[in-house]
Coordinates of C-alpha atoms in Angstrom, one line a residue:
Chain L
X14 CA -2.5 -63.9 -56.2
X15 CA -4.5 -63.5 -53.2
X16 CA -2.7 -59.9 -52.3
X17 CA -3.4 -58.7 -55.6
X18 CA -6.9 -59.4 -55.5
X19 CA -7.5 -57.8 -52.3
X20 CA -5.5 -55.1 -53.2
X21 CA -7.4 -54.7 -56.8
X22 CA -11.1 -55.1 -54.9
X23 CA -9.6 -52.0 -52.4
X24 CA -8.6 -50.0 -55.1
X25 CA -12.2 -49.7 -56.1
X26 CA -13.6 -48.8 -53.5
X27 CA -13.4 -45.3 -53.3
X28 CA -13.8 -45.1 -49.3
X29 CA -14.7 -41.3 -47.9
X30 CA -15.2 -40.8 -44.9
X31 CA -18.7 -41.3 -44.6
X32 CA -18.8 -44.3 -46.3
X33 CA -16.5 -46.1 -44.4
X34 CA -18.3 -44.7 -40.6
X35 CA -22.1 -45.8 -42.7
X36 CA -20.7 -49.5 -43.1
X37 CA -18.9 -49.9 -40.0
X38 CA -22.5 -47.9 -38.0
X39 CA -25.5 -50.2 -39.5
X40 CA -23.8 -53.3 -39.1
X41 CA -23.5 -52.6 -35.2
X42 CA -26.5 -50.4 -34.2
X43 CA -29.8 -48.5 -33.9
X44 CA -30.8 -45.0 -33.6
X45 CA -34.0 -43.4 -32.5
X46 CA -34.4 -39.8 -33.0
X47 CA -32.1 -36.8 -33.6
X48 CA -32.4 -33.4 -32.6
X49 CA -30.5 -29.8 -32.9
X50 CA -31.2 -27.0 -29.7
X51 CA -29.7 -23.7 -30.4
X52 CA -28.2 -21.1 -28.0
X53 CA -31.9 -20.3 -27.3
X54 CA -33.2 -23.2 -25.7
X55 CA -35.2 -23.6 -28.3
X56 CA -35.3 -27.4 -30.8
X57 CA -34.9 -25.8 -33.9
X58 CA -34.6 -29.7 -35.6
X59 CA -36.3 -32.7 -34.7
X60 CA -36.3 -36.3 -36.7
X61 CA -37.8 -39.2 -34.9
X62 CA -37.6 -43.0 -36.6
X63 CA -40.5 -44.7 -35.4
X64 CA -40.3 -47.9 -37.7
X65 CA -36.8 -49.4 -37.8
X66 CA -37.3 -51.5 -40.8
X67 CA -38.2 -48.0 -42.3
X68 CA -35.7 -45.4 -42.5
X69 CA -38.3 -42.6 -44.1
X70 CA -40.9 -43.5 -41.5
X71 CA -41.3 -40.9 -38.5
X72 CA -41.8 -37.6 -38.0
X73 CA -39.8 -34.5 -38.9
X74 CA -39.9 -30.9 -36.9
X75 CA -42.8 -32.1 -35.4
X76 CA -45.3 -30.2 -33.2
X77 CA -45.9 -33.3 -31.3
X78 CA -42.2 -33.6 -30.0
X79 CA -42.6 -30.5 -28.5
X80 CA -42.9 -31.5 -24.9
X81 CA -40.2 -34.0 -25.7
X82 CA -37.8 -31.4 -27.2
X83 CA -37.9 -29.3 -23.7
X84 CA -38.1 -32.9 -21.5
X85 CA -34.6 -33.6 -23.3
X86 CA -33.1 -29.9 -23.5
X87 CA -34.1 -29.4 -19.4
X88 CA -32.4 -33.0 -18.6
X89 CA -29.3 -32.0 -20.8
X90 CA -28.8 -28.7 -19.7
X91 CA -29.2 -29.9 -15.8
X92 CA -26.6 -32.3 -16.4
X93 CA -24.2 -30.1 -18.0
X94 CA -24.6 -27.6 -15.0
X95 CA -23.6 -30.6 -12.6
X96 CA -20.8 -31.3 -14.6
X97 CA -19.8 -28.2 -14.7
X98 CA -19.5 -27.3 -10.8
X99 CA -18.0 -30.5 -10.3
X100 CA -15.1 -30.1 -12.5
X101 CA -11.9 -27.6 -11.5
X102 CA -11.7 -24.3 -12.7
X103 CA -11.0 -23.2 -16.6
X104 CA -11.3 -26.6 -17.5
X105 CA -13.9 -27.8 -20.0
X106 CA -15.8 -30.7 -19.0
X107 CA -18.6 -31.7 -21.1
X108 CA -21.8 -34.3 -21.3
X109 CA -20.8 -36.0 -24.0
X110 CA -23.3 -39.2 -23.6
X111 CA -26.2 -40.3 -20.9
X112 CA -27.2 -43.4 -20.5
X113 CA -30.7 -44.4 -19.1
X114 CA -32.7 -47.5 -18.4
X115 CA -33.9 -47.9 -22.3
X116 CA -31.4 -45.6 -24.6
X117 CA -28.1 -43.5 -24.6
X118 CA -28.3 -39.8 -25.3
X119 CA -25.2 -38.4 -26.8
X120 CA -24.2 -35.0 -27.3
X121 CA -22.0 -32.6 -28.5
X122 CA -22.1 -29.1 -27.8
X123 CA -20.1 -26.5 -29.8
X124 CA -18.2 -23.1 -28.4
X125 CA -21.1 -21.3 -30.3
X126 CA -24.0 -22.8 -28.2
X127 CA -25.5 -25.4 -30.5
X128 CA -26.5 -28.6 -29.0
X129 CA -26.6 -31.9 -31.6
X130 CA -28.2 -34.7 -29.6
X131 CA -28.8 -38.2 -30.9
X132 CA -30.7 -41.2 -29.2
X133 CA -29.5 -44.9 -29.8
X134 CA -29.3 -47.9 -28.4
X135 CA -26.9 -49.6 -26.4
X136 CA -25.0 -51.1 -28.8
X137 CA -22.2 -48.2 -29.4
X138 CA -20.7 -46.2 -26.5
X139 CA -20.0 -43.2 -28.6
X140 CA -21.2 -41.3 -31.7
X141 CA -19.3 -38.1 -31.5
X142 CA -17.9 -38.5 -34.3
X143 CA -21.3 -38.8 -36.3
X144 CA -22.2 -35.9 -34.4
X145 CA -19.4 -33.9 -35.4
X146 CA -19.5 -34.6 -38.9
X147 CA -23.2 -33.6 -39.1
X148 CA -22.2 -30.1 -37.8
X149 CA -19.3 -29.7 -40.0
X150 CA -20.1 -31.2 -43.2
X151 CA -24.1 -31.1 -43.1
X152 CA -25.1 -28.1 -40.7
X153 CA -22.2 -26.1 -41.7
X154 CA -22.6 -26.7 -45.4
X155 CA -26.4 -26.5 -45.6
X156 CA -27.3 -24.2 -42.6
X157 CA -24.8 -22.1 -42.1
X158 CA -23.1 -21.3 -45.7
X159 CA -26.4 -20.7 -47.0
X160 CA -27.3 -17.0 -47.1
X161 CA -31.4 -17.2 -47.5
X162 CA -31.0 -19.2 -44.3
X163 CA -30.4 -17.6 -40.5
X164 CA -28.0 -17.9 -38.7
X165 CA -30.2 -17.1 -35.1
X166 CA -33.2 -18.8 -35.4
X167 CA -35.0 -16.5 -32.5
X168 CA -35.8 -13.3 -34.2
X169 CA -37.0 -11.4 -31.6
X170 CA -36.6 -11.6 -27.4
X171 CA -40.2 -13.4 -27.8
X172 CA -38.3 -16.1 -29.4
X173 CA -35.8 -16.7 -27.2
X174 CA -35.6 -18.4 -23.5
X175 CA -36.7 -22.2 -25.2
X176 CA -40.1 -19.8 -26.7
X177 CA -39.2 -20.1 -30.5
X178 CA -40.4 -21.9 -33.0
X179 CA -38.3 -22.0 -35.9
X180 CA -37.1 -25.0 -37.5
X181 CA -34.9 -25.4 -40.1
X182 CA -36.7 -26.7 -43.0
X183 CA -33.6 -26.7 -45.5
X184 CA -34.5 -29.2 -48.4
X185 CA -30.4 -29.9 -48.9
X186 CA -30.1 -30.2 -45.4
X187 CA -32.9 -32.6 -44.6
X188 CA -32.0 -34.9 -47.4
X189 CA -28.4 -34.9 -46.9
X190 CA -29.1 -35.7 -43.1
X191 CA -31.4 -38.7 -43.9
X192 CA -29.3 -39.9 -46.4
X193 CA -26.2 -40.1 -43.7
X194 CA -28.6 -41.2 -41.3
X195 CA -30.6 -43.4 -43.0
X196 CA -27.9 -46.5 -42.9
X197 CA -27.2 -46.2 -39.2
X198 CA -31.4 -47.2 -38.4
X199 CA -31.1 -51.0 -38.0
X200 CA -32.1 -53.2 -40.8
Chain T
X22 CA -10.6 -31.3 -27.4
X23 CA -8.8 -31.9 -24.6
X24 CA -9.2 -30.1 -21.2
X25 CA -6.5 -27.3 -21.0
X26 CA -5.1 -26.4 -24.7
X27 CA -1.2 -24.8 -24.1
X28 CA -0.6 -22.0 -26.4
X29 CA 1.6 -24.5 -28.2
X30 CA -1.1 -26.9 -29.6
X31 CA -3.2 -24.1 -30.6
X32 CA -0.5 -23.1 -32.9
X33 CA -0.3 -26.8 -34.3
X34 CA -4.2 -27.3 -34.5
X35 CA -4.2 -24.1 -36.7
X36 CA -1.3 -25.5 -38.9
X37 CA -3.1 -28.9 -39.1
X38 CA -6.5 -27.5 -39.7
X39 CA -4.6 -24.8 -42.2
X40 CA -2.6 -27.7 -44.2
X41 CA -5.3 -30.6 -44.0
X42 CA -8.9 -29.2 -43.6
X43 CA -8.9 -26.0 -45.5
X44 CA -9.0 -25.8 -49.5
X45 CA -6.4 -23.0 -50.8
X46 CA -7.6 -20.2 -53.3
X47 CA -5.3 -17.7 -54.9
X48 CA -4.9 -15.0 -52.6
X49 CA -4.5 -12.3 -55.1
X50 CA -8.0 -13.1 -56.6
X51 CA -9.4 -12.4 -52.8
X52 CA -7.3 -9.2 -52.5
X53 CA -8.9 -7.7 -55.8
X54 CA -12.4 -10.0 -55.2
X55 CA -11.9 -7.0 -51.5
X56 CA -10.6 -4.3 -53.7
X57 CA -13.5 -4.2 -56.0
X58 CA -15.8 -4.4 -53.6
X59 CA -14.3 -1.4 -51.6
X60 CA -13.7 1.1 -54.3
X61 CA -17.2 0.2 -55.2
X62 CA -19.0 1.5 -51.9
X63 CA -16.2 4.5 -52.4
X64 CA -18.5 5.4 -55.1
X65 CA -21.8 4.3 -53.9
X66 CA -21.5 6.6 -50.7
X67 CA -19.9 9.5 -53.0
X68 CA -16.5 9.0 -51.3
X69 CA -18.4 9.6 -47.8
X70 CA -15.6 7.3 -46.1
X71 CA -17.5 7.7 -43.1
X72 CA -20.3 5.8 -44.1
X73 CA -17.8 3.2 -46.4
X74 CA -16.1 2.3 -42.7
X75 CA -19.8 1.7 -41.5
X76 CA -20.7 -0.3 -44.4
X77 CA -17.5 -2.5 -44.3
X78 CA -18.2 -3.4 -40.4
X79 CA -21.1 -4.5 -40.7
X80 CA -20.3 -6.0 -44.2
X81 CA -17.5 -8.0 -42.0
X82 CA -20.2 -8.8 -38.9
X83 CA -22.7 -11.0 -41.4
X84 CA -19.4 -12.8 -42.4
X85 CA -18.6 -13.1 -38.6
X86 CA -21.7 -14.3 -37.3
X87 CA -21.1 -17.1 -39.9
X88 CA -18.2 -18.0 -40.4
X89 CA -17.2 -18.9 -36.4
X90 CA -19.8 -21.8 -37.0
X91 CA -17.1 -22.9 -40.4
X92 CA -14.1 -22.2 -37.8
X93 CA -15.4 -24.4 -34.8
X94 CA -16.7 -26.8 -37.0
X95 CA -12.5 -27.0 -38.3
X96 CA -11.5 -27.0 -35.4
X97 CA -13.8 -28.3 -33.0
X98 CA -12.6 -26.1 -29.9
X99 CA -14.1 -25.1 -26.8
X100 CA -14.6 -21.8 -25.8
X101 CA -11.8 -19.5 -24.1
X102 CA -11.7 -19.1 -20.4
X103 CA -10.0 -15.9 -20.7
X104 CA -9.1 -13.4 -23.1
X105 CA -5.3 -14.7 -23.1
X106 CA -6.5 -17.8 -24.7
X107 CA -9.3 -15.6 -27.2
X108 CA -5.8 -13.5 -28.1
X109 CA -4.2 -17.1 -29.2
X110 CA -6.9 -18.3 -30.7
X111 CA -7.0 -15.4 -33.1
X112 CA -3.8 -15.1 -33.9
X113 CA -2.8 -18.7 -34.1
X114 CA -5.9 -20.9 -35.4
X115 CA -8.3 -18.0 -36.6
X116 CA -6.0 -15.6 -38.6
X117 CA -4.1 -19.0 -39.4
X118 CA -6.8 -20.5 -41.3
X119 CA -8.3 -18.2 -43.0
X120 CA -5.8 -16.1 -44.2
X121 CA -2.8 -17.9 -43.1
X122 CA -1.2 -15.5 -41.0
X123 CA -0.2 -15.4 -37.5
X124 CA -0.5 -11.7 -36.4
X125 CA 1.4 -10.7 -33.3
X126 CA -0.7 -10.4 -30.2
X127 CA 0.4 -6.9 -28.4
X128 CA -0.1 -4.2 -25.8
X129 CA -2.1 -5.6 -23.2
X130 CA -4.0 -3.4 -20.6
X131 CA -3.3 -4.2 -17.4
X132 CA -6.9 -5.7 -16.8
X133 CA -5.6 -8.4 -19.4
X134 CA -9.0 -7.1 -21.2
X135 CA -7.7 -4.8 -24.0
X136 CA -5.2 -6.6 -26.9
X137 CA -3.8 -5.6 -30.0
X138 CA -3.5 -7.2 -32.8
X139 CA -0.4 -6.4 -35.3
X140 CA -0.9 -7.3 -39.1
X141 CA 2.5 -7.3 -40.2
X142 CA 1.1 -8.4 -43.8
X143 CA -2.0 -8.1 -44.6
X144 CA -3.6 -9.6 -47.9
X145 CA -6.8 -7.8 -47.9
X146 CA -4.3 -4.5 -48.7
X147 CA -1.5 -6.1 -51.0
X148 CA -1.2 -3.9 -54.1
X149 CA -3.0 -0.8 -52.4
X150 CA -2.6 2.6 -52.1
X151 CA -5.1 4.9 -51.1
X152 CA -5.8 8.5 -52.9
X153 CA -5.4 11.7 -50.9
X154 CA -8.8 12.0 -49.9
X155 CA -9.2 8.4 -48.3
X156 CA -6.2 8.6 -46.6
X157 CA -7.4 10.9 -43.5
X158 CA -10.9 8.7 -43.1
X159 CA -10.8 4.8 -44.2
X160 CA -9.8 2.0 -42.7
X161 CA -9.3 -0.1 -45.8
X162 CA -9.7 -3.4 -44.1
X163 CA -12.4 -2.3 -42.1
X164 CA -14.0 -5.8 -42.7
X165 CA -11.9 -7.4 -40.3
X166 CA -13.2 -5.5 -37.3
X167 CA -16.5 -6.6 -38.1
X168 CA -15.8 -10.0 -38.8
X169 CA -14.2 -10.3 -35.5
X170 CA -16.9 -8.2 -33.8
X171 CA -19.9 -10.8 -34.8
X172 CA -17.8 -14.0 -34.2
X173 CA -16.9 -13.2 -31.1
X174 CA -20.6 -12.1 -30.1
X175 CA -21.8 -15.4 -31.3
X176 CA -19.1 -17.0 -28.7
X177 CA -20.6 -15.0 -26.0
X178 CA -17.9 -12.2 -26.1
X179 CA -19.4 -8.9 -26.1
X180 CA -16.2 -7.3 -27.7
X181 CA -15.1 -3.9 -29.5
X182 CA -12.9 -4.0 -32.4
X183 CA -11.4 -1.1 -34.1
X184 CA -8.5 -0.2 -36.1
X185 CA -6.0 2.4 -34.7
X186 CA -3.6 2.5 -37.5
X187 CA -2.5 1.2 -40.8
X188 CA 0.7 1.1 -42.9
X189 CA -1.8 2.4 -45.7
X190 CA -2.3 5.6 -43.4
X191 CA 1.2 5.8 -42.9
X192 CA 1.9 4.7 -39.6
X193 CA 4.9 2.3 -39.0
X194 CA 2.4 -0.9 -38.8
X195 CA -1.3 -2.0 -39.1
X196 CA -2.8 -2.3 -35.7
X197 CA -6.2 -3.7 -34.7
X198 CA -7.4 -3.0 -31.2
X199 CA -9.9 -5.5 -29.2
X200 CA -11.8 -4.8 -26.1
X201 CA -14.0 -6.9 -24.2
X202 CA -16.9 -5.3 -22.8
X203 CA -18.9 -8.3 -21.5
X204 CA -19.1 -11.5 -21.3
X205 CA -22.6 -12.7 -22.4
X206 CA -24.4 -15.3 -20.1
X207 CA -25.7 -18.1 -21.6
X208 CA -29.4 -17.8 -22.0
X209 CA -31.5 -20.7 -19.6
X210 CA -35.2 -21.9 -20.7
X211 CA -37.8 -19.6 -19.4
X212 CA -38.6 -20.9 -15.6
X213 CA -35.6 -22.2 -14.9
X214 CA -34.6 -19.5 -12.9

């Protein structure tokens, strides 16, 4: 009797993918802010949380996380040069997560020079895999599929070098992200 | 990914990626969806098949520049090392996803920068045969040179793609020719250097 219930209460729940990763994520940690560099240098997405009771509270592509977007892009991109003269030739060693006195940054860096970086807490050793679904079912879908939207946010040399200022401002894609993002800010 | 990919599991990440992450769509729909879409810059340029090669390329570079972003986020691979492992990566995941074929990689130059690629079936051409007068001058699938041209730029590859023949011209196969000029260097924040 017991087997059948469990089996019948399964059957309901339709699990995707996300669902299951939102349930397992906000029973275990926080996160902080998340950003998006492109092969510019430049932040061309920034969402901090500054309540964590509140997953709307904060600030999105702000001007004020300026200085903060090119603190975190310089510290990344020094890392990433380390790691790559230590490691042998033709192989492909990448930050994937750094870990300082008050946070973790993780990252994951595509073939095609865009950076997604998130900032948690301690609590979980990896979120690539959050990472990697937000640049293939969110950035992908919203970003890059949709036509009225670059693809290079730099549209001139003045723009490139970490000197743009382009954000993307994608309705669909802002909401999607919060709403995947929202259950992983700790209640 | 893991560090160094054998030429092996690049052909069974395309197979995966082409069985498990990749809805189907009836290929015939796509050949006529191209076919329309040719015949109609045939008579926009007033046959000028010049201008109808331009038109395709760059046609097939704004697909390019977009759609590596779809294939990396499939696949999630790094980038090449060389252009041995660019070839593979074509022919195996690339070609494999999005039009589920495996095209033969061929005639190397000696500086291992210069490939071919050999279509031996082609679906942007099924159920085509070009009149008289396009024969001499278009490169039916012209598209594909461009798509490769802008997906490879936005993976730092300053490449050339270009046909040099095709079994609708009437040479023995369909060959598509790929030259790396450069490889881009990644740009660094102004001051760093």
């Amino acid at each position: 009797m017991f087997l059948l219930v469990n089996f019948a209460s399964l059957e309901n729940t339709k699990c995707t993918f996300d669902e299951i990763s939102r349930t397992k994520i906000s029973l275990l940690m926080a996160i902080y802010s998340f950003w998006i560099f492109d092969k510019h240098c430049n932040c061309i997405f920034d969402r901090e949380w500054t309540l964590l009771s509140n997953s709307s509270s904060g600030t999105i592509n702000s001007k004020q996380n300026e200085e903060t977007a090119k603190l975190l892009y310089g510290m990344i991109y020094s890392l990433r040069s380390v790691t790559q003269k230590l490691s042998k030739e033709g192989t492909n060693n990448e930050v994937r997560s750094i870990s300082i006195g008050k946070f973790r940054i993780h990252t994951y860096c595509t073939a095609s020079g865009l950076w997604f970086v998130l900032l948690s807490d301690y609590k979980q050793a990896s979120y690539s895999h959050v990472l990697q679904y937000i640049h293939s079912h969110i950035y992908v879908k919203y970003v890059t599929r949709n036509l009225l939207s670059p693809y290079d946010f730099a549209e001139n040399k003045n723009e490139t070098r970490g000197q743009g200022f382009r954000k993307i401002n994608n309705r669909n894609f802002i909401s999607t992200l919060e709403s995947f993002l929202a259950p992983m800010i700790l209640q | 990914m893991s560090m160094s990919t054998p030429s092996k599991s690049l052909k069974v990440i395309g197979d995966d990626t082409w069985k498990n992450k990749t809805e189907k769509v009836n290929a015939e729909l796509f050949t006529l969806t191209y076919g329309a879409i040719v015949s109609q810059l045939c008579a926009d340029y007033d046959r000028d098949f010049q201008k109808v090669n331009n038109q395709l390329y760059s046609m097939g570079y704004n697909i390019g520049v977009r759609l590596i972003e779809d294939f990396l986020a499939r696949t999630a691979l790094p980038r090449c090392e060389n252009m041995v492992k660019t070839s593979e990566m074509i022919s195996k995941c690339a070609f494999k996803i999005f039009l589920n074929m495996s095209p033969q990689v061929a005639n190397w130059s000696p500086e291992k920068d210069t490939f071919s690629l050999i279509l031996d079936e082609n679906p942007l051409s099924d159920f085509v045969e070009l009149p008289m007068d396009a024969m001499k001058q278009l490169w039916y699938s012209n598209v594909l040179s461009g798509v490769l041209k802008g997906s490879l730029e936005m993976v730092q590859l300053d490449c050339d793609v270009w046909f040099v023949s095709d079994v609708l011209k009437g040479d023995p196969q369909t060959e598509l020719r790929i030259k790396l000029n450069k490889v881009l260097k990644d740009e660094i924040p102004i001051g760093e250097d």
